[in-house]
Tab-separated table of C-alpha atoms and ligand atoms in Angstrom:
chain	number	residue	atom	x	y	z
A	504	UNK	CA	15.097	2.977	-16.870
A	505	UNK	CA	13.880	0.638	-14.031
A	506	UNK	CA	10.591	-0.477	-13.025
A	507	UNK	CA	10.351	-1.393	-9.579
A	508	UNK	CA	6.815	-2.323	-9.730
A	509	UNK	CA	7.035	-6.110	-8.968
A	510	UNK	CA	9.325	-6.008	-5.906
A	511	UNK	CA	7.158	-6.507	-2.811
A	512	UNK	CA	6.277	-10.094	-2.160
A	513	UNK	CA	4.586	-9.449	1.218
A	514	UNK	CA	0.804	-9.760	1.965
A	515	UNK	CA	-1.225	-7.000	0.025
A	516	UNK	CA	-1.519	-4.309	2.496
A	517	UNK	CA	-2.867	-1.007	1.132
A	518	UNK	CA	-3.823	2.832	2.602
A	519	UNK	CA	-5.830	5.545	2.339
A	520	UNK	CA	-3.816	8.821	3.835
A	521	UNK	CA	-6.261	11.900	3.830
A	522	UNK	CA	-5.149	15.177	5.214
A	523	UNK	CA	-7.717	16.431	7.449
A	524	UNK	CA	-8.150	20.102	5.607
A	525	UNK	CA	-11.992	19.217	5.531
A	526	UNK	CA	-14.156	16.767	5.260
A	527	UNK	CA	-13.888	13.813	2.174
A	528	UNK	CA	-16.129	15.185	-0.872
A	529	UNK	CA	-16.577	13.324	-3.992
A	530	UNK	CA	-12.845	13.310	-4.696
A	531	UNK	CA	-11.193	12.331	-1.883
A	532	UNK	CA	-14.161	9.194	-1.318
A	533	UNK	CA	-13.179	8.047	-4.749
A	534	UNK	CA	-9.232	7.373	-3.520
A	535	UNK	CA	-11.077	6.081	-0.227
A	536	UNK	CA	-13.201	3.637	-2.137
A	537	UNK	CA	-10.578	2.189	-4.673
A	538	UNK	CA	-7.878	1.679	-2.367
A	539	UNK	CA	-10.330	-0.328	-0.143
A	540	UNK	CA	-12.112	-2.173	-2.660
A	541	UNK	CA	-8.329	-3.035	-4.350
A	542	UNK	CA	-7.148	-4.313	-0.912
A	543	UNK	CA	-10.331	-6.034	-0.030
A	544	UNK	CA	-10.657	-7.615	-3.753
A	545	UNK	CA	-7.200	-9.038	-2.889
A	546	UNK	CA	-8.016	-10.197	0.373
A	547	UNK	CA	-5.557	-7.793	2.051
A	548	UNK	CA	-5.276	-5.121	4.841
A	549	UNK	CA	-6.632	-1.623	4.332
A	550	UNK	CA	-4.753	0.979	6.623
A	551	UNK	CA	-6.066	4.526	7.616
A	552	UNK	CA	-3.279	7.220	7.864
A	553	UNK	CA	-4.231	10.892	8.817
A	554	UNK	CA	-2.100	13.107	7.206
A	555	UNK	CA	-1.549	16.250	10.031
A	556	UNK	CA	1.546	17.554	9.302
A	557	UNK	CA	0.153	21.087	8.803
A	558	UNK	CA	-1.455	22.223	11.453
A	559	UNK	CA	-2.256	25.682	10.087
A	560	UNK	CA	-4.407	24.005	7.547
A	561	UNK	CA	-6.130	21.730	9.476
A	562	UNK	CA	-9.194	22.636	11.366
A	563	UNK	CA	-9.897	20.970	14.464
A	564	UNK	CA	-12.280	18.462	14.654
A	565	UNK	CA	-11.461	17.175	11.040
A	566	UNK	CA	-9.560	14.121	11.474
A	567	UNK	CA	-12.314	12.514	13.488
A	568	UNK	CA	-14.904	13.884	10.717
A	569	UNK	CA	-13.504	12.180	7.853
A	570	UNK	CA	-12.796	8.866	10.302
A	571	UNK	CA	-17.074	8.493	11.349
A	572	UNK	CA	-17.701	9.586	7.319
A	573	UNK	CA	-15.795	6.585	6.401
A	574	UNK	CA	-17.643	4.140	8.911
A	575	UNK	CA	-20.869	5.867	7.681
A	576	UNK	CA	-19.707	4.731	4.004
A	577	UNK	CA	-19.299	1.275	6.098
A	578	UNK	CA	-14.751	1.295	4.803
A	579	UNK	CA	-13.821	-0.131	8.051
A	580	UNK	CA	-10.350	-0.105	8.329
A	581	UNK	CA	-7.796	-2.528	10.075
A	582	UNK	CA	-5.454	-1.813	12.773
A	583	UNK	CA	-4.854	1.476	14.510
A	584	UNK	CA	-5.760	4.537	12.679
A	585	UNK	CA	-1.462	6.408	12.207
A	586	UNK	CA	-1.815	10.283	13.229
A	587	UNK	CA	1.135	11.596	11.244
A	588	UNK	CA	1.860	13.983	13.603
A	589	UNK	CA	3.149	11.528	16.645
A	590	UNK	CA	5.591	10.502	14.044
A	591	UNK	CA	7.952	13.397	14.469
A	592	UNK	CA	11.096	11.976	15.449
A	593	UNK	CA	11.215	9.040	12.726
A	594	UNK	CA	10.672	11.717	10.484
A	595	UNK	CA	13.566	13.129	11.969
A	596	UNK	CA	15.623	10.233	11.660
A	597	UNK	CA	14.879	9.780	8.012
A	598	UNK	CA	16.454	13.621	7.420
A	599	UNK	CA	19.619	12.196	9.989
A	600	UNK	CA	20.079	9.683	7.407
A	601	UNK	CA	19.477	11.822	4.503
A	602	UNK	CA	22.511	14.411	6.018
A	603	UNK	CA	24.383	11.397	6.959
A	604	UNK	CA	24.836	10.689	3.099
A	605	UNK	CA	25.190	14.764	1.760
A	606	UNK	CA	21.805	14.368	0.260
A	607	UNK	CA	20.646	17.682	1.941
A	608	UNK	CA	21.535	20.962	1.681
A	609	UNK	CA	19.713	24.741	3.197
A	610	UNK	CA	17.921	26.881	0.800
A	611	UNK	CA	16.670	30.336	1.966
A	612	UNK	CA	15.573	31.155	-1.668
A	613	UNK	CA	12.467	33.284	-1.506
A	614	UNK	CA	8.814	32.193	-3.210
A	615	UNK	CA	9.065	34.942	-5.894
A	616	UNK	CA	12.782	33.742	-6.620
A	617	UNK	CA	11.663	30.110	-6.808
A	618	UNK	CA	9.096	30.898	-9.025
A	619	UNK	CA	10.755	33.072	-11.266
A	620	UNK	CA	13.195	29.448	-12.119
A	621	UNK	CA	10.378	28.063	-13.565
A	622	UNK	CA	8.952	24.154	-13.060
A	623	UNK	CA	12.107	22.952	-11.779
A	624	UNK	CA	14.344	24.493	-9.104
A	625	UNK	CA	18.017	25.226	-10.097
A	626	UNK	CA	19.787	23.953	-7.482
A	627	UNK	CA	20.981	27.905	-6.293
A	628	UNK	CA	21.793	26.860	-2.917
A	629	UNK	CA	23.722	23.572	-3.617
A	630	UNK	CA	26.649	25.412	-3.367
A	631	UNK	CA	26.437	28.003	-0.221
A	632	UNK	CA	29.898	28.607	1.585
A	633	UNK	CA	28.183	29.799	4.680
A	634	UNK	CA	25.763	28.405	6.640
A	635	UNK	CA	21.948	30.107	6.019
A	636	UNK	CA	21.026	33.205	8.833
A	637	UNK	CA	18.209	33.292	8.126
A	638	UNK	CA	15.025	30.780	7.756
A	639	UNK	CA	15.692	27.748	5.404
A	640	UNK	CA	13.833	25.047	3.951
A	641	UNK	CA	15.824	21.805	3.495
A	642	UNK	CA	15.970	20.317	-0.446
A	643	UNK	CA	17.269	16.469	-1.076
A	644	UNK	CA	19.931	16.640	-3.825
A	645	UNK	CA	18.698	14.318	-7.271
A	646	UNK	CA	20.534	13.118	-9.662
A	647	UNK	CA	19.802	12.571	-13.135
A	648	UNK	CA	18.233	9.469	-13.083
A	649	UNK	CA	15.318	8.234	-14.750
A	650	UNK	CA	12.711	6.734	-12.405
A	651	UNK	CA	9.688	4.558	-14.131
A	652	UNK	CA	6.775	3.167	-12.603
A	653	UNK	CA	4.282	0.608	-13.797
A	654	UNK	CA	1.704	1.901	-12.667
A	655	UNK	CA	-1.104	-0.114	-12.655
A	656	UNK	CA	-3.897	2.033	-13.807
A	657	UNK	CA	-2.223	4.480	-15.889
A	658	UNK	CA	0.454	2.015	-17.271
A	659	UNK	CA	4.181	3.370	-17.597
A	660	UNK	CA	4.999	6.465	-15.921
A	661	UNK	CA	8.623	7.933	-15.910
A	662	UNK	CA	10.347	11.287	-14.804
A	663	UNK	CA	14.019	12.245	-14.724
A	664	UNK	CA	14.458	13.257	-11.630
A	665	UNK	CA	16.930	15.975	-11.722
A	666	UNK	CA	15.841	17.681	-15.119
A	667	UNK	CA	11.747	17.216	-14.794
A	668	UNK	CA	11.697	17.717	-10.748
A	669	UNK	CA	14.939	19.248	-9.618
A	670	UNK	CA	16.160	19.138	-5.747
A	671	UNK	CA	12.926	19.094	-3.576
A	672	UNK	CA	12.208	20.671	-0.041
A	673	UNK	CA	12.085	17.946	2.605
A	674	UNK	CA	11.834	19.669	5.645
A	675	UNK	CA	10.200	23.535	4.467
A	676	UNK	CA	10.872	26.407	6.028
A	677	UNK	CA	8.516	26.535	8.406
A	678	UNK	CA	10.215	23.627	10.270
A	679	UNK	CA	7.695	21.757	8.851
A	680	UNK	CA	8.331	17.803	7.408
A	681	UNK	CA	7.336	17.658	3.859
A	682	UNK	CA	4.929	15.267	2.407
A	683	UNK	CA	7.214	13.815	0.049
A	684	UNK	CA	9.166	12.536	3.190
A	685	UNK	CA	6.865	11.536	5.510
A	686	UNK	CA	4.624	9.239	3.110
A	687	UNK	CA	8.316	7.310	2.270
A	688	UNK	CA	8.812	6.644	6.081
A	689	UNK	CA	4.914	5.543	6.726
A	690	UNK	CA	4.126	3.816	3.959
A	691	UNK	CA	7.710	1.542	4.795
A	692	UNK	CA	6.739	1.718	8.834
A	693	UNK	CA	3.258	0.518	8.181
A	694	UNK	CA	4.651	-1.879	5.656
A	695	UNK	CA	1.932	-0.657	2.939
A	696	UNK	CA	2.743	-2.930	-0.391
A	697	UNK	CA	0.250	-1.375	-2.498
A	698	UNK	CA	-0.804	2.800	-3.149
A	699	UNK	CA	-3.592	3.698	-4.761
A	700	UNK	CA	-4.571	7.362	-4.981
A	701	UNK	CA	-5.305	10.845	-6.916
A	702	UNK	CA	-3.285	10.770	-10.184
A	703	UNK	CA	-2.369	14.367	-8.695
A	704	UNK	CA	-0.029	12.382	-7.140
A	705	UNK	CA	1.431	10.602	-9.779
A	706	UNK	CA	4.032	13.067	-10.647
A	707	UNK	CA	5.490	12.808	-6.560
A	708	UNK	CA	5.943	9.162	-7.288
A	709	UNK	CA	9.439	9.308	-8.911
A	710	UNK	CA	10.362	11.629	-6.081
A	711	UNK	CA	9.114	9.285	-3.593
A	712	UNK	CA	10.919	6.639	-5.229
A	713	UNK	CA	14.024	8.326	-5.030
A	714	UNK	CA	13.929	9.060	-1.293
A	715	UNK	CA	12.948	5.096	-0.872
A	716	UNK	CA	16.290	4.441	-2.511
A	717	UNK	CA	18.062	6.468	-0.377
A	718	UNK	CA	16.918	5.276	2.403
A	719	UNK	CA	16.309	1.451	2.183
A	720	UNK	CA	13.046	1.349	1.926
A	721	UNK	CA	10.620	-1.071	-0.177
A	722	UNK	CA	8.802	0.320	-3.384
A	723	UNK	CA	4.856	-0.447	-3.272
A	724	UNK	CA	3.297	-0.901	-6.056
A	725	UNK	CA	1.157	2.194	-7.215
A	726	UNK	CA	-1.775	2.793	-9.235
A	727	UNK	CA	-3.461	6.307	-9.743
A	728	UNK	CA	-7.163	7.108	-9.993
A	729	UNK	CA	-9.152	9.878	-12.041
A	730	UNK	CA	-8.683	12.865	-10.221
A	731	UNK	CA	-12.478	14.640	-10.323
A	732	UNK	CA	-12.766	18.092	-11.326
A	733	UNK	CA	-15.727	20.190	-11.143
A	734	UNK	CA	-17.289	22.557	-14.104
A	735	UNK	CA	-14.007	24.774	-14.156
A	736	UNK	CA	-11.558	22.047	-14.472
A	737	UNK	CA	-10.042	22.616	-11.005
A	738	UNK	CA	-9.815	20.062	-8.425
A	739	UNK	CA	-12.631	19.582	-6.073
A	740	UNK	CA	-10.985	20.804	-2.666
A	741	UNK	CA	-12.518	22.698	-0.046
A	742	UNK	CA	-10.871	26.241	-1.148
A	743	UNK	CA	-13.111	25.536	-4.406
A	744	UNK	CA	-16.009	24.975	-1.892
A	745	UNK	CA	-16.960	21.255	-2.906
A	746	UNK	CA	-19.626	19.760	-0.870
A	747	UNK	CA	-18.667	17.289	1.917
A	748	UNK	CA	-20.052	13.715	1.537
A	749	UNK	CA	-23.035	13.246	3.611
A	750	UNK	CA	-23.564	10.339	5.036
A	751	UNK	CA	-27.732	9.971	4.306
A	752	UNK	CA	-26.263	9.482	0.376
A	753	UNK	CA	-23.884	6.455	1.619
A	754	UNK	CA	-25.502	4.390	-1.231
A	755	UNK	CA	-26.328	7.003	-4.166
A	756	UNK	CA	-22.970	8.262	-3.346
A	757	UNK	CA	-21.373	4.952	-3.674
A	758	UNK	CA	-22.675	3.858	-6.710
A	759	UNK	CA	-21.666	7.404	-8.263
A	760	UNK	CA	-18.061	6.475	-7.437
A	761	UNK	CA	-18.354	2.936	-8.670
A	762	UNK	CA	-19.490	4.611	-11.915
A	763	UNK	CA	-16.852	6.777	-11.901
A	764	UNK	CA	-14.500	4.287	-11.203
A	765	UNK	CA	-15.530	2.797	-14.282
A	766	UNK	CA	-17.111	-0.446	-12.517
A	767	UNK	CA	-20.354	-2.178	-14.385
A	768	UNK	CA	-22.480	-1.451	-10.974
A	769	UNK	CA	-25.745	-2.426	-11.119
A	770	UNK	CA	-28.882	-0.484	-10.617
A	771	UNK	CA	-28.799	1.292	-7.272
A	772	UNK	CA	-32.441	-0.615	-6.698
A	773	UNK	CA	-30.803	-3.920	-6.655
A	774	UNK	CA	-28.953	-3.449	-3.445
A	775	UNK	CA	-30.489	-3.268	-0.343
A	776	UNK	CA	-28.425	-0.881	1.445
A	777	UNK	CA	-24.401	-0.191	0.954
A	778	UNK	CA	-23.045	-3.087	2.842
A	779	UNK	CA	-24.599	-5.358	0.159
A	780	UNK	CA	-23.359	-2.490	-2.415
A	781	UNK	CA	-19.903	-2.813	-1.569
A	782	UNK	CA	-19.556	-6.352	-1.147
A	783	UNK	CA	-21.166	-6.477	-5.146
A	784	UNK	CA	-17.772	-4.162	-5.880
A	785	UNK	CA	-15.010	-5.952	-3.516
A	786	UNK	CA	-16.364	-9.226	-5.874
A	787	UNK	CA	-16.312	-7.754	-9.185
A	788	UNK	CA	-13.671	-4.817	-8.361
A	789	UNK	CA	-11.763	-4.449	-11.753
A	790	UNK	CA	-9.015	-2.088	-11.733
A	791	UNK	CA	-8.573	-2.712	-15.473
A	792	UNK	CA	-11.878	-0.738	-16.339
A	793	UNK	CA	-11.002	2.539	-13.600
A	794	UNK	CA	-10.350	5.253	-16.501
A	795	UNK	CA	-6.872	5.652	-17.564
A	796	UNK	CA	-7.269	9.751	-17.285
A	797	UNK	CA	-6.184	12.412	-15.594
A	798	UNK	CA	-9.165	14.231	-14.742
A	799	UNK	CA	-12.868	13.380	-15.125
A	800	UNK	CA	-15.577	15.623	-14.313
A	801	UNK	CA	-17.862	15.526	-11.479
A	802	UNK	CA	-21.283	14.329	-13.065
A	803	UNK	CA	-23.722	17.514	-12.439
A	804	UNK	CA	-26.388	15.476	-10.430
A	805	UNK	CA	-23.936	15.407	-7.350
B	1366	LIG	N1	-2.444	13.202	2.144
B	1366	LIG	C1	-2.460	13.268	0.710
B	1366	LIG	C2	-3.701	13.984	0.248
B	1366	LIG	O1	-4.686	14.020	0.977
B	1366	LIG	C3	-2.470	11.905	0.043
B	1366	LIG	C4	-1.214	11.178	0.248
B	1366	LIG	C5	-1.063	9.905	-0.540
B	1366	LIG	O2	-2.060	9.222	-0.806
B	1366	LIG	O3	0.080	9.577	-0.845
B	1366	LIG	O4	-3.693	14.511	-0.845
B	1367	ZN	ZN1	17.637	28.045	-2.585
């Protein structure tokens, strides 16, 4: 097994990538918060990436929502903010030099067939004699290799990625680039050394490892947060109607997050507004104490 975790030497540079489906609840401020108090605490860059690759899914007005909720929460952000979605053709290139090596092959496999194979796709269109007629997604080969992280809130981390993930869709049916591929290219273009996100996300890690391989790119180091779920267990989203973040509870709102993040904040009546709040955290940020879970749940006063 390999652990790639210690590879980048280059100034820390970190990123939160959002997809603008809605505005940020609880959830999605959490990632927001730790991956800026992480790259603050370590004196380094904190990139915003907006994540509109699927336009269907993405009301308008959204990406500039979640950008004036972050100033509101005063995570100011360095450089230019990366729209996805002017990043087409490098996208492009990536799959050029994915086809360039065989890596890729057409799959018109239906959603009922997909799903009737279980977790992991079987690889049914690896070996098509004739080119697809009709629509086709676009699935990266694997091989059966093991791919470990050390991840540095949830410790060791490992998949195989042929037998636990299978060949994945790169480029879906739709014509649409998958996530898996563009977050390889941007995280390498913007030269992001450190992730830290939604441990939803931890078991696309291997895969994005993979593609990094393939295509030349560094590894950043990568460290997963609690995902919060609300009283069902599900993940709050905005199909499960959780409440955006307003702005007027910048400081309550905060210090629920800090709590949740497993930081020793003190009493909300000891700062005097969230400026002073979040320079208390980027001081005494301590990724060692953010919970090593999966899921917590969203406390009930929020
Ligand atoms: N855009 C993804 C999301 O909002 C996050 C991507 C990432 O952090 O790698 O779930
Ligand atoms: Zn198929």
């Amino acid at each position: 097994m390999s652990t790639l975790n210690s590879s980048i030497q280059a100034p820390y540079c970190g990123r939160f990538a959002p997809s603008p489906t809605g505005p940020l609840h609880f959830g999605s401020l959490l990632a927001a918060i730790a991956s800026f108090l992480d790259a603050r605490a370590h004196g380094g860059q904190w990139l915003v990436r907006i994540e509109d690759l699927d336009p269907p899914r993405e009301p308008a007005g959204a990406a500039d929502l979640i950008l004036r909720q972050l100033e509101s929460f005063g995570l100011c952000w360095d450089r230019e903010v990366l729209y996805q979605s002017a990043r087409l053709p490098a996208y492009a290139q990536a799959l050029q030099t994915l086809q360039a090596q065989e890596r890729c092959y057409s799959c018109t496999c239906s959603r009922p067939q997909i799903r009737d194979m279980g977790a992991v796709y079987d690889g049914h269109c690896r070996h098509r004699s004739h080119p697809p007629t009709s629509e086709y997604a676009l699935r990266v080969r694997t091989d059966p290799l093991v791919i470990g992280i050390d991840d540095s809130i949830v410790g060791s981390y490992s998949q195989n990625i042929a037998s636990d993930c299978g060949d994945f869709v790169i480029r879906r049916k739709d014509g649409l680039f998958a996530y898996q591929l563009a977050v390889v290219v941007d995280d390498a273009f913007q030269g992001i050394t450190h992730v830290i996100r939604g441990a939803d996300l931890l078991d696309s890690t291997p895969r994005q490892i993979f593609l990094q391989r393939l295509l030349q790119l560094p590894t950043p180091v990568y460290g997963h947060i609690p995902l919060i779920v609300d009283g069902q267990g599900e993940k709050l989203s905005k199909q499960r109607f959780a409440p955006a973040i307003d702005s007027a509870d910048a400081l309550t709102l905060t210090h629920a997050a800090l709590s949740a993040l497993g930081q020793r904040v003190p009493p909300l009546k000891d700062f005097s507004d969230n400026a002073a709040q979040l320079e208390w955290a980027i001081r005494n940020w301590d990724i060692q104490a953010v919970p090593k879970l999966a899921t917590i749940p969203q406390a009930s006063r929020l």
